[in-house]
Amino acid sequence: MKRLIKIYLFALLPISIFVSCNTVPSAADNKKFKRPDKQINVILLIGDGMGLSQVSAVYYFGDKTPSFSRFSDISLINVSPIKLKITDSASGATAFACGEKTYNGAIGVDADTNEIQNIFEILSVQGYKTGIISTSSVTHATPACYYAHVSKRSMQYEIAEQIVDSDVDFFAGGGESWFRNRKDGRDLYPALIQNGFIMDQPLKSLTIIPEKKYGFLLAKKGMPTMLEDRGDFLSDYTKIALDYFTQSESSFFLMVEGSQIDWAGHDNNSEYLIEEMKDFNKTIDIALNYAEQEGNTLVIVTADHETGGFTLSTNDGDYGDIKPSFSTGGHSATLIPVFAFGNGAENFRGVYENTEIFHKILDVISN
Ligand code: MG
Ligand code: ZN
């Protein structure tokens, strides 16, 4: 139909108008016409250690309507690694970032420690900008799988070195100790700046230059806990990253991790856990608001595994009162919920393997 109209117009239009149609469109026109051709943006929010009871805790201990109620499509994933039943965050993150099951401790490598191409490496070739934000150090297992390939998650100095030449355009979190004042005396800041990064620019003076890359290392190791007054770090930097990507006018993939939901689970500390969940919930709202306002965006919220065998049991048999409790100081094998919203969300239904998150996201992008 479009083609027919075009031919019809060509036949009718006087030459002068035909010529003016061929002139360079204004910047405003460009923007308008670019939009529908743009590949979809992806915001993947990973609540490390977040099982269904952690999600449920926001409903009982949060202060307003939880962000989880805004999702249209919900599914479950099995997160077991190869050979074992219970995963750690490294093999869990490799499954999401690289689409392959591997051994616990692996960062972006397969069972034989061969490097596996990750989704940032795949999408940056297609013009995507990429970002990671975490409340742990940015060299911790979950964010590391988006830019590094090492055989053991403990190799954090090597992981930090690999971010320098990686496809990451924006990172924010802790982990300064692995970048400068290192054991080997090296300082990675000059190489990062050489590669186009603006490092640690204070938010007060932050003006976004779309051509630059941004790195924020705001703590020596992990970021402070919410109980220690971390404040709005996670939601604020998510907003800044989205602003940076929007100004860049490229499609983007942003991974945001609520890292310390896991740490609270290991500590069997429900007060810590609930505050980390409330913070993560607030950040999910930022992502959903962006997707609602801007369109062309897929938001996925899930977890690598559950931590603590957390449950919302009765307080001594009183059905009117909940006493959060834990059954382990480690991870558990429970299936993990996946929440999807926006473009392609309908692809995230059913019960499937954690590696499918990677494949489904790429399918949504290529369709
Ligand atoms: Mg993690
Ligand atoms: Zn853990």
PDB file of N, CA, C and O and ligand atoms in Angstrom, residues 48 89 262-263 266 305 307 331, ligand 2:
ATOM      1  N   ASP A  48      20.126 -10.418  42.901  1.00  0.00           N
ATOM      2  CA  ASP A  48      20.947 -11.580  43.264  1.00  0.00           C
ATOM      3  C   ASP A  48      20.355 -12.247  44.509  1.00  0.00           C
ATOM      4  O   ASP A  48      20.150 -11.591  45.528  1.00  0.00           O
ATOM      5  N   SER A  89      26.513 -17.427  41.814  1.00  0.00           N
ATOM      6  CA  SER A  89      26.184 -16.266  40.988  1.00  0.00           C
ATOM      7  C   SER A  89      27.000 -16.219  39.698  1.00  0.00           C
ATOM      8  O   SER A  89      26.568 -15.623  38.720  1.00  0.00           O
ATOM      9  N   ASP A 262      21.353 -10.979  48.003  1.00  0.00           N
ATOM     10  CA  ASP A 262      22.097 -12.225  48.243  1.00  0.00           C
ATOM     11  C   ASP A 262      22.899 -12.168  49.542  1.00  0.00           C
ATOM     12  O   ASP A 262      22.896 -13.121  50.321  1.00  0.00           O
ATOM     13  N   TRP A 263      23.569 -11.048  49.768  1.00  0.00           N
ATOM     14  CA  TRP A 263      24.427 -10.960  50.962  1.00  0.00           C
ATOM     15  C   TRP A 263      23.575 -11.004  52.229  1.00  0.00           C
ATOM     16  O   TRP A 263      23.967 -11.597  53.229  1.00  0.00           O
ATOM     17  N   HIS A 266      22.698 -14.600  52.811  1.00  0.00           N
ATOM     18  CA  HIS A 266      23.816 -15.346  53.412  1.00  0.00           C
ATOM     19  C   HIS A 266      23.933 -15.021  54.907  1.00  0.00           C
ATOM     20  O   HIS A 266      24.275 -15.887  55.705  1.00  0.00           O
ATOM     21  N   HIS A 305      19.521 -16.987  41.391  1.00  0.00           N
ATOM     22  CA  HIS A 305      19.173 -18.091  42.295  1.00  0.00           C
ATOM     23  C   HIS A 305      18.560 -17.476  43.546  1.00  0.00           C
ATOM     24  O   HIS A 305      18.567 -16.257  43.707  1.00  0.00           O
ATOM     25  N   THR A 307      18.698 -17.176  47.749  1.00  0.00           N
ATOM     26  CA  THR A 307      19.695 -17.295  48.821  1.00  0.00           C
ATOM     27  C   THR A 307      19.012 -17.316  50.194  1.00  0.00           C
ATOM     28  O   THR A 307      18.160 -16.467  50.479  1.00  0.00           O
ATOM     29  N   HIS A 331      22.866 -20.967  49.131  1.00  0.00           N
ATOM     30  CA  HIS A 331      21.842 -20.816  48.093  1.00  0.00           C
ATOM     31  C   HIS A 331      20.881 -21.999  48.148  1.00  0.00           C
ATOM     32  O   HIS A 331      21.197 -23.021  48.733  1.00  0.00           O
TER      33      HIS A 331
HETATM   34 ZN    ZN B   2      25.372 -15.871  47.141  1.00  0.00          ZN
END
